[in-house]
mmCIF file of C-alpha atoms and ligand atoms in Angstrom:
data_model
loop_
_atom_site.group_PDB
_atom_site.id
_atom_site.type_symbol
_atom_site.label_atom_id
_atom_site.label_comp_id
_atom_site.label_asym_id
_atom_site.label_seq_id
_atom_site.Cartn_x
_atom_site.Cartn_y
_atom_site.Cartn_z
ATOM 1 C CA UNK J 217 0.009 -0.027 -0.085
ATOM 2 C CA UNK J 218 1.354 3.421 -0.827
ATOM 3 C CA UNK J 219 1.763 6.226 1.806
ATOM 4 C CA UNK J 220 2.936 5.572 5.413
ATOM 5 C CA UNK J 221 2.360 3.293 8.069
ATOM 6 C CA UNK J 222 0.841 4.568 11.374
ATOM 7 C CA UNK J 223 2.202 3.083 14.448
ATOM 8 C CA UNK J 224 -0.313 3.861 16.682
ATOM 9 C CA UNK J 225 0.349 1.457 19.702
ATOM 10 C CA UNK J 226 1.580 2.506 22.653
ATOM 11 C CA UNK J 227 5.054 2.304 22.165
ATOM 12 C CA UNK J 228 7.228 1.242 20.219
ATOM 13 C CA UNK J 229 6.529 4.561 18.822
ATOM 14 C CA UNK J 230 7.022 6.456 15.317
ATOM 15 C CA UNK J 231 11.119 7.516 15.172
ATOM 16 C CA UNK J 232 11.416 10.615 13.649
ATOM 17 C CA UNK J 233 13.850 11.231 10.305
ATOM 18 C CA UNK J 234 15.966 13.383 12.404
ATOM 19 C CA UNK J 235 16.812 10.369 14.879
ATOM 20 C CA UNK J 236 17.289 7.890 11.928
ATOM 21 C CA UNK J 237 19.575 10.206 10.303
ATOM 22 C CA UNK J 238 21.577 10.679 13.500
ATOM 23 C CA UNK J 239 21.757 6.745 13.762
ATOM 24 C CA UNK J 240 22.873 6.650 10.107
ATOM 25 C CA UNK J 241 26.428 6.540 10.447
ATOM 26 C CA UNK J 242 29.730 4.295 10.887
ATOM 27 C CA UNK J 243 30.004 2.474 14.190
ATOM 28 C CA UNK J 244 32.647 4.099 16.385
ATOM 29 C CA UNK J 245 35.371 2.857 18.494
ATOM 30 C CA UNK J 246 33.237 2.579 21.713
ATOM 31 C CA UNK J 247 36.486 2.933 23.700
ATOM 32 C CA UNK J 248 37.852 5.828 21.510
ATOM 33 C CA UNK J 249 37.854 9.531 22.131
ATOM 34 C CA UNK J 250 34.312 10.422 20.706
ATOM 35 C CA UNK J 251 32.419 8.540 23.665
ATOM 36 C CA UNK J 252 33.133 10.841 26.712
ATOM 37 C CA UNK J 253 31.304 13.544 24.950
ATOM 38 C CA UNK J 254 28.382 11.681 23.606
ATOM 39 C CA UNK J 255 27.701 10.200 27.150
ATOM 40 C CA UNK J 256 27.579 13.067 28.912
ATOM 41 C CA UNK J 257 25.387 15.057 26.963
ATOM 42 C CA UNK J 258 23.320 11.982 26.629
ATOM 43 C CA UNK J 259 23.425 11.788 31.023
ATOM 44 C CA UNK J 260 22.930 15.221 31.338
ATOM 45 C CA UNK J 261 19.807 15.311 28.765
ATOM 46 C CA UNK J 262 18.113 12.475 30.304
ATOM 47 C CA UNK J 263 18.776 14.022 33.606
ATOM 48 C CA UNK J 264 16.651 17.080 32.635
ATOM 49 C CA UNK J 265 13.944 14.748 31.477
ATOM 50 C CA UNK J 266 13.579 12.597 34.813
ATOM 51 C CA UNK J 267 14.084 16.229 36.214
ATOM 52 C CA UNK J 268 16.969 15.527 38.480
ATOM 53 C CA UNK J 269 20.146 16.458 39.930
ATOM 54 C CA UNK J 270 21.110 13.705 42.090
ATOM 55 C CA UNK J 271 19.991 10.706 40.388
ATOM 56 C CA UNK J 272 22.613 8.623 38.622
ATOM 57 C CA UNK J 273 21.773 7.454 35.172
ATOM 58 C CA UNK J 274 22.320 4.318 34.044
ATOM 59 C CA UNK J 275 21.851 2.548 30.419
ATOM 60 C CA UNK J 276 21.634 -1.131 29.439
ATOM 61 C CA UNK J 277 21.350 -2.794 26.261
ATOM 62 C CA UNK J 278 18.155 -4.009 27.026
ATOM 63 C CA UNK J 279 14.353 -3.092 26.831
ATOM 64 C CA UNK J 280 11.773 -1.952 29.726
ATOM 65 C CA UNK J 281 12.055 -5.728 31.010
ATOM 66 C CA UNK J 282 15.776 -5.687 31.756
ATOM 67 C CA UNK J 283 15.347 -2.317 33.290
ATOM 68 C CA UNK J 284 12.743 -3.935 35.661
ATOM 69 C CA UNK J 285 15.541 -6.933 36.188
ATOM 70 C CA UNK J 286 18.092 -4.178 37.013
ATOM 71 C CA UNK J 287 16.137 -2.681 39.127
ATOM 72 C CA UNK J 288 15.256 -5.874 41.221
ATOM 73 C CA UNK J 289 18.759 -7.427 41.686
ATOM 74 C CA UNK J 290 20.104 -4.181 42.489
ATOM 75 C CA UNK J 291 17.694 -3.216 45.659
ATOM 76 C CA UNK J 292 16.204 -6.455 46.933
ATOM 77 C CA UNK J 293 17.569 -9.797 48.346
ATOM 78 C CA UNK J 294 15.820 -12.941 48.573
ATOM 79 C CA UNK J 295 13.419 -13.249 51.172
ATOM 80 C CA UNK J 296 12.742 -9.392 51.288
ATOM 81 C CA UNK J 297 9.087 -8.051 51.508
ATOM 82 C CA UNK J 298 7.762 -6.136 48.865
ATOM 83 C CA UNK J 299 4.484 -4.025 48.390
ATOM 84 C CA UNK J 300 3.224 -4.266 44.974
ATOM 85 C CA UNK J 301 -0.316 -3.351 42.994
ATOM 86 C CA UNK J 302 -1.896 -5.338 40.367
ATOM 87 C CA UNK J 303 -3.830 -2.780 38.396
ATOM 88 C CA UNK J 304 -2.632 -4.311 34.819
ATOM 89 C CA UNK J 305 -0.597 -6.355 33.077
ATOM 90 C CA UNK J 306 2.608 -4.608 33.496
ATOM 91 C CA UNK J 307 2.411 -3.621 37.351
ATOM 92 C CA UNK J 308 1.677 -7.492 37.658
ATOM 93 C CA UNK J 309 4.667 -8.493 35.794
ATOM 94 C CA UNK J 310 6.790 -5.955 37.455
ATOM 95 C CA UNK J 311 5.820 -7.876 40.662
ATOM 96 C CA UNK J 312 6.613 -11.326 39.237
ATOM 97 C CA UNK J 313 10.220 -10.344 38.515
ATOM 98 C CA UNK J 314 10.438 -9.316 42.377
ATOM 99 C CA UNK J 315 8.825 -12.779 42.995
ATOM 100 C CA UNK J 316 11.370 -14.820 40.399
ATOM 101 C CA UNK J 317 14.253 -13.411 42.654
ATOM 102 C CA UNK J 318 12.889 -14.813 45.675
ATOM 103 C CA UNK J 319 11.352 -11.648 46.923
ATOM 104 C CA UNK J 320 8.147 -11.854 49.289
ATOM 105 C CA UNK J 321 5.721 -9.720 47.469
ATOM 106 C CA UNK J 322 2.505 -8.681 48.495
ATOM 107 C CA UNK J 323 0.934 -8.088 45.329
ATOM 108 C CA UNK J 324 -2.668 -6.640 46.184
ATOM 109 C CA UNK J 325 -5.620 -7.064 43.241
ATOM 110 C CA UNK J 326 -6.772 -3.869 42.461
ATOM 111 C CA UNK J 327 -9.238 -3.062 39.481
ATOM 112 C CA UNK J 328 -7.597 -2.703 36.218
ATOM 113 C CA UNK J 329 -9.558 0.536 35.411
ATOM 114 C CA UNK J 330 -7.932 2.455 38.253
ATOM 115 C CA UNK J 331 -4.450 3.708 39.472
ATOM 116 C CA UNK J 332 -3.089 2.962 42.997
ATOM 117 C CA UNK J 333 -4.938 4.728 45.590
ATOM 118 C CA UNK J 334 -1.884 6.690 47.473
ATOM 119 C CA UNK J 335 -4.571 6.231 50.758
ATOM 120 C CA UNK J 336 -4.099 2.382 50.421
ATOM 121 C CA UNK J 337 -0.106 2.722 50.158
ATOM 122 C CA UNK J 338 -0.079 4.946 53.360
ATOM 123 C CA UNK J 339 -2.625 2.243 54.976
ATOM 124 C CA UNK J 340 -0.229 -0.784 54.021
ATOM 125 C CA UNK J 341 2.805 0.646 55.267
ATOM 126 C CA UNK J 342 1.502 2.767 58.284
ATOM 127 C CA UNK J 343 0.543 -0.992 59.339
ATOM 128 C CA UNK J 344 4.014 -2.297 59.000
ATOM 129 C CA UNK J 345 5.615 -1.039 62.349
ATOM 130 C CA UNK J 346 8.622 -3.225 61.959
ATOM 131 C CA UNK J 347 9.360 -1.919 58.681
ATOM 132 C CA UNK J 348 9.597 -5.482 56.975
ATOM 133 C CA UNK J 349 8.859 -3.971 53.297
ATOM 134 C CA UNK J 350 12.014 -3.127 51.652
ATOM 135 C CA UNK J 351 10.352 -1.545 48.472
ATOM 136 C CA UNK J 352 7.162 -0.341 47.025
ATOM 137 C CA UNK J 353 6.658 -1.182 42.979
ATOM 138 C CA UNK J 354 4.700 1.341 41.044
ATOM 139 C CA UNK J 355 4.093 1.552 37.456
ATOM 140 C CA UNK J 356 3.567 5.335 36.400
ATOM 141 C CA UNK J 357 1.434 4.553 33.579
ATOM 142 C CA UNK J 358 -0.296 1.508 33.114
ATOM 143 C CA UNK J 359 0.098 1.007 29.602
ATOM 144 C CA UNK J 360 -2.273 -2.178 29.515
ATOM 145 C CA UNK J 361 -5.423 -0.244 31.044
ATOM 146 C CA UNK J 362 -4.460 3.758 30.092
ATOM 147 C CA UNK J 363 -4.474 4.703 33.847
ATOM 148 C CA UNK J 364 -1.574 6.836 35.385
ATOM 149 C CA UNK J 365 -1.052 6.500 39.270
ATOM 150 C CA UNK J 366 -0.410 9.627 41.197
ATOM 151 C CA UNK J 367 3.645 9.091 42.026
ATOM 152 C CA UNK J 368 3.337 12.540 43.932
ATOM 153 C CA UNK J 369 0.730 11.594 46.343
ATOM 154 C CA UNK J 370 2.048 7.983 46.842
ATOM 155 C CA UNK J 371 5.473 9.412 47.959
ATOM 156 C CA UNK J 372 3.582 11.764 50.433
ATOM 157 C CA UNK J 373 1.768 8.911 51.597
ATOM 158 C CA UNK J 374 4.921 7.075 52.359
ATOM 159 C CA UNK J 375 6.597 10.125 53.923
ATOM 160 C CA UNK J 376 3.849 10.446 56.019
ATOM 161 C CA UNK J 377 3.994 7.249 57.581
ATOM 162 C CA UNK J 378 7.965 7.736 57.648
ATOM 163 C CA UNK J 379 8.388 4.566 56.744
ATOM 164 C CA UNK J 380 11.889 3.951 54.824
ATOM 165 C CA UNK J 381 10.618 1.399 51.966
ATOM 166 C CA UNK J 382 12.668 2.437 48.731
ATOM 167 C CA UNK J 383 9.946 3.434 45.883
ATOM 168 C CA UNK J 384 10.559 1.843 42.421
ATOM 169 C CA UNK J 385 8.917 3.227 39.481
ATOM 170 C CA UNK J 386 8.354 2.117 36.100
ATOM 171 C CA UNK J 387 8.142 4.966 33.759
ATOM 172 C CA UNK J 388 8.290 3.062 30.558
ATOM 173 C CA UNK J 389 5.477 4.939 29.109
ATOM 174 C CA UNK J 390 5.247 8.067 30.690
ATOM 175 C CA UNK J 391 8.885 9.120 30.415
ATOM 176 C CA UNK J 392 9.335 12.263 28.338
ATOM 177 C CA UNK J 393 5.763 12.408 27.813
ATOM 178 C CA UNK J 394 3.656 12.682 31.346
ATOM 179 C CA UNK J 395 5.018 14.756 34.231
ATOM 180 C CA UNK J 396 7.538 12.522 36.151
ATOM 181 C CA UNK J 397 9.750 14.358 38.466
ATOM 182 C CA UNK J 398 12.643 12.176 40.159
ATOM 183 C CA UNK J 399 13.868 14.687 42.709
ATOM 184 C CA UNK J 400 10.842 16.391 44.082
ATOM 185 C CA UNK J 401 8.509 13.398 44.145
ATOM 186 C CA UNK J 402 11.633 11.476 46.452
ATOM 187 C CA UNK J 403 11.655 8.565 43.928
ATOM 188 C CA UNK J 404 14.567 5.800 44.643
ATOM 189 C CA UNK J 405 14.636 4.330 40.926
ATOM 190 C CA UNK J 406 13.115 5.190 38.047
ATOM 191 C CA UNK J 407 13.178 3.064 34.884
ATOM 192 C CA UNK J 408 12.128 3.279 31.430
ATOM 193 C CA UNK J 409 13.101 1.714 27.754
ATOM 194 C CA UNK J 410 13.965 3.987 24.693
ATOM 195 C CA UNK J 411 11.234 3.037 22.500
ATOM 196 C CA UNK J 412 8.461 4.969 23.531
ATOM 197 C CA UNK J 413 8.442 8.772 24.899
ATOM 198 C CA UNK J 414 12.119 8.736 23.819
ATOM 199 C CA UNK J 415 11.215 8.180 20.236
ATOM 200 C CA UNK J 416 14.060 5.938 19.665
ATOM 201 C CA UNK J 417 13.353 2.071 18.218
ATOM 202 C CA UNK J 418 13.530 -0.352 20.982
ATOM 203 C CA UNK J 419 17.141 -1.489 22.482
ATOM 204 C CA UNK J 420 17.864 0.534 25.814
ATOM 205 C CA UNK J 421 17.046 0.111 29.096
ATOM 206 C CA UNK J 422 17.498 3.509 30.924
ATOM 207 C CA UNK J 423 17.268 3.865 34.879
ATOM 208 C CA UNK J 424 17.551 6.929 37.239
ATOM 209 C CA UNK J 425 18.945 5.697 40.424
ATOM 210 C CA UNK J 426 19.069 7.804 43.592
ATOM 211 C CA UNK J 427 21.064 7.873 46.196
ATOM 212 C CA UNK J 428 19.353 5.398 48.895
ATOM 213 C CA UNK J 429 19.049 2.700 46.149
ATOM 214 C CA UNK J 430 22.702 3.049 45.551
ATOM 215 C CA UNK J 431 23.322 2.586 48.906
ATOM 216 C CA UNK J 432 21.080 -0.521 49.062
ATOM 217 C CA UNK J 433 22.881 -1.643 46.230
ATOM 218 C CA UNK J 434 26.061 -1.935 48.397
ATOM 219 C CA UNK J 435 24.178 -4.019 50.862
ATOM 220 C CA UNK J 436 22.227 -6.416 48.326
ATOM 221 C CA UNK J 437 23.741 -10.036 47.777
ATOM 222 C CA UNK J 438 21.453 -11.145 45.243
ATOM 223 C CA UNK J 439 23.601 -12.489 42.206
ATOM 224 C CA UNK J 440 23.947 -9.846 39.428
ATOM 225 C CA UNK J 441 26.563 -9.443 36.539
ATOM 226 C CA UNK J 442 25.620 -7.765 33.547
ATOM 227 C CA UNK J 443 22.656 -5.985 35.367
ATOM 228 C CA UNK J 444 24.807 -4.943 38.543
ATOM 229 C CA UNK J 445 24.613 -0.930 37.972
ATOM 230 C CA UNK J 446 27.595 -0.385 40.072
ATOM 231 C CA UNK J 447 30.363 -0.988 37.126
ATOM 232 C CA UNK J 448 27.965 0.733 35.043
ATOM 233 C CA UNK J 449 27.944 3.888 36.997
ATOM 234 C CA UNK J 450 31.259 3.980 37.681
ATOM 235 C CA UNK J 451 32.387 3.402 33.740
ATOM 236 C CA UNK J 452 29.570 6.071 32.390
ATOM 237 C CA UNK J 453 31.444 8.563 34.984
ATOM 238 C CA UNK J 454 34.187 8.405 32.691
ATOM 239 C CA UNK J 455 32.228 8.226 29.673
ATOM 240 C CA UNK J 456 32.615 4.681 28.934
ATOM 241 C CA UNK J 457 30.701 1.484 29.652
ATOM 242 C CA UNK J 458 31.642 -2.556 30.730
ATOM 243 C CA UNK J 459 30.380 -3.966 27.978
ATOM 244 C CA UNK J 460 30.070 -3.021 24.382
ATOM 245 C CA UNK J 461 27.240 -0.546 24.269
ATOM 246 C CA UNK J 462 24.756 0.010 21.303
ATOM 247 C CA UNK J 463 26.742 3.014 20.047
ATOM 248 C CA UNK J 464 24.431 4.268 17.392
ATOM 249 C CA UNK J 465 21.532 3.976 19.648
ATOM 250 C CA UNK J 466 23.669 6.584 21.555
ATOM 251 C CA UNK J 467 23.569 9.022 18.920
ATOM 252 C CA UNK J 468 19.968 8.327 18.535
ATOM 253 C CA UNK J 469 19.478 9.047 22.112
ATOM 254 C CA UNK J 470 21.584 12.419 22.151
ATOM 255 C CA UNK J 471 19.361 13.388 19.286
ATOM 256 C CA UNK J 472 16.333 12.632 21.031
ATOM 257 C CA UNK J 473 17.281 14.696 23.970
ATOM 258 C CA UNK J 474 18.189 17.594 21.851
ATOM 259 C CA UNK J 475 14.847 17.309 20.238
ATOM 260 C CA UNK J 476 12.745 17.329 23.861
ATOM 261 C CA UNK J 477 15.428 20.328 24.845
ATOM 262 C CA UNK J 478 14.106 22.247 21.501
ATOM 263 C CA UNK J 479 10.436 21.968 22.268
ATOM 264 C CA UNK J 480 11.093 22.581 25.902
ATOM 265 C CA UNK J 481 9.912 19.558 28.328
ATOM 266 C CA UNK J 482 6.597 21.668 29.730
ATOM 267 C CA UNK J 483 5.931 21.942 25.833
ATOM 268 C CA UNK J 484 6.179 18.307 25.196
ATOM 269 C CA UNK J 485 3.876 17.535 28.262
ATOM 270 C CA UNK J 486 1.376 19.724 27.204
ATOM 271 C CA UNK J 487 1.208 18.357 23.538
ATOM 272 C CA UNK J 488 0.864 15.171 24.963
ATOM 273 C CA UNK J 489 -2.020 16.450 27.092
ATOM 274 C CA UNK J 490 -3.645 18.091 24.020
ATOM 275 C CA UNK J 491 -3.328 15.317 21.834
ATOM 276 C CA UNK J 492 -4.607 12.844 24.298
ATOM 277 C CA UNK J 493 -7.774 14.899 25.211
ATOM 278 C CA UNK J 494 -8.598 14.943 21.467
ATOM 279 C CA UNK J 495 -8.139 11.406 20.939
ATOM 280 C CA UNK J 496 -10.549 11.244 24.579
ATOM 281 C CA UNK J 497 -12.929 13.837 23.042
ATOM 282 C CA UNK J 498 -13.429 11.092 19.792
ATOM 283 C CA UNK J 499 -14.113 8.303 22.058
ATOM 284 C CA UNK J 500 -16.729 10.047 23.515
ATOM 285 C CA UNK J 501 -17.970 11.433 20.001
ATOM 286 C CA UNK J 502 -18.161 7.640 19.265
ATOM 287 C CA UNK J 503 -20.306 6.740 22.011
ATOM 288 C CA UNK J 504 -17.630 4.632 23.524
ATOM 289 C CA UNK J 505 -15.904 4.658 26.661
ATOM 290 C CA UNK J 506 -12.271 4.946 28.037
ATOM 291 C CA UNK J 507 -11.440 1.973 30.050
ATOM 292 C CA UNK J 508 -9.886 4.486 33.092
ATOM 293 C CA UNK J 509 -12.390 5.601 35.318
ATOM 294 C CA UNK J 510 -11.249 8.674 36.992
ATOM 295 C CA UNK J 511 -10.851 11.513 34.765
ATOM 296 C CA UNK J 512 -7.575 12.506 36.790
ATOM 297 C CA UNK J 513 -5.869 9.634 36.129
ATOM 298 C CA UNK J 514 -6.577 9.339 32.466
ATOM 299 C CA UNK J 515 -3.077 8.784 30.489
ATOM 300 C CA UNK J 516 -1.732 11.057 28.087
ATOM 301 C CA UNK J 517 0.364 8.832 26.521
ATOM 302 C CA UNK J 518 -2.506 6.117 25.187
ATOM 303 C CA UNK J 519 -6.160 5.428 25.529
ATOM 304 C CA UNK J 520 -7.917 1.984 26.050
ATOM 305 C CA UNK J 521 -11.319 1.960 24.619
ATOM 306 C CA UNK J 522 -14.018 -0.637 26.267
ATOM 307 C CA UNK J 523 -15.710 -2.211 23.488
ATOM 308 C CA UNK J 524 -19.351 -2.440 23.367
ATOM 309 C CA UNK J 525 -20.609 -5.871 24.603
ATOM 310 C CA UNK J 526 -20.661 -8.510 21.942
ATOM 311 C CA UNK J 527 -17.774 -6.840 20.132
ATOM 312 C CA UNK J 528 -14.242 -7.772 19.807
ATOM 313 C CA UNK J 529 -11.342 -5.691 19.644
ATOM 314 C CA UNK J 530 -9.195 -7.960 17.655
ATOM 315 C CA UNK J 531 -11.604 -7.281 14.912
ATOM 316 C CA UNK J 532 -11.065 -3.611 15.141
ATOM 317 C CA UNK J 533 -7.258 -4.197 15.203
ATOM 318 C CA UNK J 534 -7.446 -6.433 12.323
ATOM 319 C CA UNK J 535 -9.545 -4.093 10.196
ATOM 320 C CA UNK J 536 -7.272 -1.072 10.893
ATOM 321 C CA UNK J 537 -3.949 -3.332 10.075
ATOM 322 C CA UNK J 538 -5.266 -4.553 6.956
ATOM 323 C CA UNK J 539 -7.468 -1.831 5.494
ATOM 324 C CA UNK J 540 -5.517 1.266 6.770
ATOM 325 C CA UNK J 541 -1.794 0.487 7.491
ATOM 326 C CA UNK J 542 -2.992 1.313 10.989
ATOM 327 C CA UNK J 543 -1.276 -0.428 13.980
ATOM 328 C CA UNK J 544 -3.054 -0.176 17.500
ATOM 329 C CA UNK J 545 -2.538 -1.660 20.838
ATOM 330 C CA UNK J 546 -4.078 -4.985 21.655
ATOM 331 C CA UNK J 547 -5.972 -5.613 24.857
ATOM 332 C CA UNK J 548 -3.377 -7.363 27.167
ATOM 333 C CA UNK J 549 -4.228 -10.351 29.782
ATOM 334 C CA UNK J 550 -7.477 -10.336 31.150
ATOM 335 C CA UNK J 551 -8.482 -7.190 28.508
ATOM 336 C CA UNK J 552 -7.942 -9.267 25.667
ATOM 337 C CA UNK J 553 -11.070 -8.597 23.272
ATOM 338 C CA UNK J 554 -12.535 -5.944 25.312
ATOM 339 C CA UNK J 555 -10.369 -3.235 24.798
ATOM 340 C CA UNK J 556 -8.032 -1.833 22.147
ATOM 341 C CA UNK J 557 -5.549 1.061 22.691
ATOM 342 C CA UNK J 558 -4.404 4.220 20.880
ATOM 343 C CA UNK J 559 -1.168 5.103 21.515
ATOM 344 C CA UNK J 560 -0.299 8.954 21.429
ATOM 345 C CA UNK J 561 2.995 9.462 22.657
ATOM 346 C CA UNK J 562 6.406 10.352 21.235
ATOM 347 C CA UNK J 563 6.758 12.182 18.028
ATOM 348 C CA UNK J 564 3.284 13.254 17.081
ATOM 349 C CA UNK J 565 1.159 15.938 16.208
ATOM 350 C CA UNK J 566 -2.426 17.326 15.604
ATOM 351 C CA UNK J 567 -2.828 15.902 11.911
ATOM 352 C CA UNK J 568 -1.367 12.397 12.773
ATOM 353 C CA UNK J 569 -4.039 12.287 15.492
ATOM 354 C CA UNK J 570 -6.686 12.990 13.136
ATOM 355 C CA UNK J 571 -5.726 10.850 11.020
ATOM 356 C CA UNK J 572 -5.312 7.867 13.284
ATOM 357 C CA UNK J 573 -8.843 8.977 14.609
ATOM 358 C CA UNK J 574 -10.096 8.501 11.229
ATOM 359 C CA UNK J 575 -8.810 5.236 10.812
ATOM 360 C CA UNK J 576 -9.794 3.903 14.069
ATOM 361 C CA UNK J 577 -13.534 5.115 13.316
ATOM 362 C CA UNK J 578 -13.417 3.269 10.104
ATOM 363 C CA UNK J 579 -11.898 0.445 11.609
ATOM 364 C CA UNK J 580 -14.679 0.193 14.227
ATOM 365 C CA UNK J 581 -17.262 0.488 11.504
ATOM 366 C CA UNK J 582 -16.028 -2.566 9.733
ATOM 367 C CA UNK J 583 -15.692 -4.585 13.007
ATOM 368 C CA UNK J 584 -19.377 -4.346 13.489
ATOM 369 C CA UNK J 585 -19.258 -1.204 15.905
ATOM 370 C CA UNK J 586 -21.930 1.268 15.106
ATOM 371 C CA UNK J 587 -20.338 4.790 15.116
ATOM 372 C CA UNK J 588 -21.030 8.012 12.909
ATOM 373 C CA UNK J 589 -18.774 8.252 10.577
ATOM 374 C CA UNK J 590 -16.733 11.525 11.227
ATOM 375 C CA UNK J 591 -18.113 12.147 14.475
ATOM 376 C CA UNK J 592 -15.169 11.362 16.377
ATOM 377 C CA UNK J 593 -12.662 13.163 13.891
ATOM 378 C CA UNK J 594 -15.140 16.415 14.234
ATOM 379 C CA UNK J 595 -14.873 16.043 18.212
ATOM 380 C CA UNK J 596 -11.075 15.881 18.250
ATOM 381 C CA UNK J 597 -10.442 18.253 15.323
ATOM 382 C CA UNK J 598 -12.904 20.825 17.181
ATOM 383 C CA UNK J 599 -10.821 20.203 20.543
ATOM 384 C CA UNK J 600 -7.592 20.733 18.746
ATOM 385 C CA UNK J 601 -8.736 23.718 16.978
ATOM 386 C CA UNK J 602 -10.012 25.413 19.797
ATOM 387 C CA UNK J 603 -6.522 24.728 21.926
ATOM 388 C CA UNK J 604 -4.795 25.795 19.073
ATOM 389 C CA UNK J 605 -6.413 29.300 19.145
ATOM 390 C CA UNK J 606 -6.142 29.615 22.959
ATOM 391 C CA UNK J 607 -2.539 29.369 22.168
ATOM 392 C CA UNK J 608 -1.946 31.791 19.708
ATOM 393 C CA UNK J 609 -4.526 34.065 21.471
ATOM 394 C CA UNK J 610 -2.600 33.623 24.777
ATOM 395 C CA UNK J 611 1.248 34.014 23.028
HETATM 396 N N1 PLP Z 183 6.336 -1.292 31.402
HETATM 397 C C1 PLP Z 183 5.616 -0.906 31.038
HETATM 398 C C2 PLP Z 183 4.743 0.105 31.580
HETATM 399 C C3 PLP Z 183 5.421 -1.356 29.637
HETATM 400 O O1 PLP Z 183 4.444 -0.663 28.802
HETATM 401 C C4 PLP Z 183 6.443 -2.339 28.977
HETATM 402 C C5 PLP Z 183 5.973 -2.406 27.870
HETATM 403 O O2 PLP Z 183 5.426 -2.075 27.114
HETATM 404 C C6 PLP Z 183 7.371 -2.719 29.731
HETATM 405 C C7 PLP Z 183 7.466 -2.410 31.298
HETATM 406 C C8 PLP Z 183 8.082 -4.009 29.182
HETATM 407 O O3 PLP Z 183 8.973 -3.277 28.683
HETATM 408 P P1 PLP Z 183 9.671 -3.952 27.106
HETATM 409 O O4 PLP Z 183 8.292 -4.481 26.493
HETATM 410 O O5 PLP Z 183 10.257 -2.784 26.550
HETATM 411 O O6 PLP Z 183 10.625 -5.020 27.802
#
């Protein structure tokens, strides 16, 4: 089919030409003189996006799953008690990594259309008088449901109890797209991958590690080699790595942080909010429902849309892919067939969102869901136009 393919899954996201061009170069000597300046710029740029001055940046050739594993092996011993929340497919898997390494995970089963209530975290930790919990696991933006938990409120709830548990946060689908403040919110470890808000291909795991987690890693006896972050931090401070790094990805990463800096982080976050709201207006105009129950927890990087009774979201995905070159996110785990997910993160603008909404609308109709043709596009366009006009009037 002519024209471009629309990759509107909630990551991997579309890689801008500028990043592809930055990566299209000869492979450098990873022990050579080019590396230190490259690594320093990447680290400084990532620190800005994590909004941290005190966090150590750690890079591994891996994905979000590798970032989970790196976080767990460096902060937990077998037998350590961990508090986790099952609010979707990914939060359950994060807890599972800790369990596989022998942690005693209290994984609280919560509804899959809501975030983690800060009060629940506070209550659990307040009840843990002898401080057996060593860590709290949180997925900031649950990609399977399109729900963003209030990490700041959770931090405050932990602080109110005076509990010393580490707060380990998955920012895989929020980093560089939804506000996340490593220092202000007292995060101990934040982890992400390159393939979503960073607009790169999949391939690298990015961690930001705070002082308490660094200290914990010195006490932890869990066997680790590749994912031991200590030699990585030591080498990265010199501008190198203890393994052969994916050097071309580093050039792409440098370009990505430059792009985020040029647009400005507040503007990047505002763009994600705007585009997400445009999509939500479309869902409403179709007469369908966003899975996320609480509007204050709506995700600005993806929207999970509930299917009407008796219809199957897999049919929407198939129609979109086959007829319109549009990839949408499938329903994961227990949501299979019941929701589809529209990714609206990374390198994305108004017209691309409108085209996506138009494609979804046609795919829904082909999958037997009665939607008034054009209603979603019109609602989305109206909102995007109003917010554009508000911006230029203000500017
Ligand atoms: N955490 C979240 C929130 C995710 O969305 C994903 C993947 O989409 C992962 C972890 C796992 O990351 P990966 O698939 O890059 O290994």
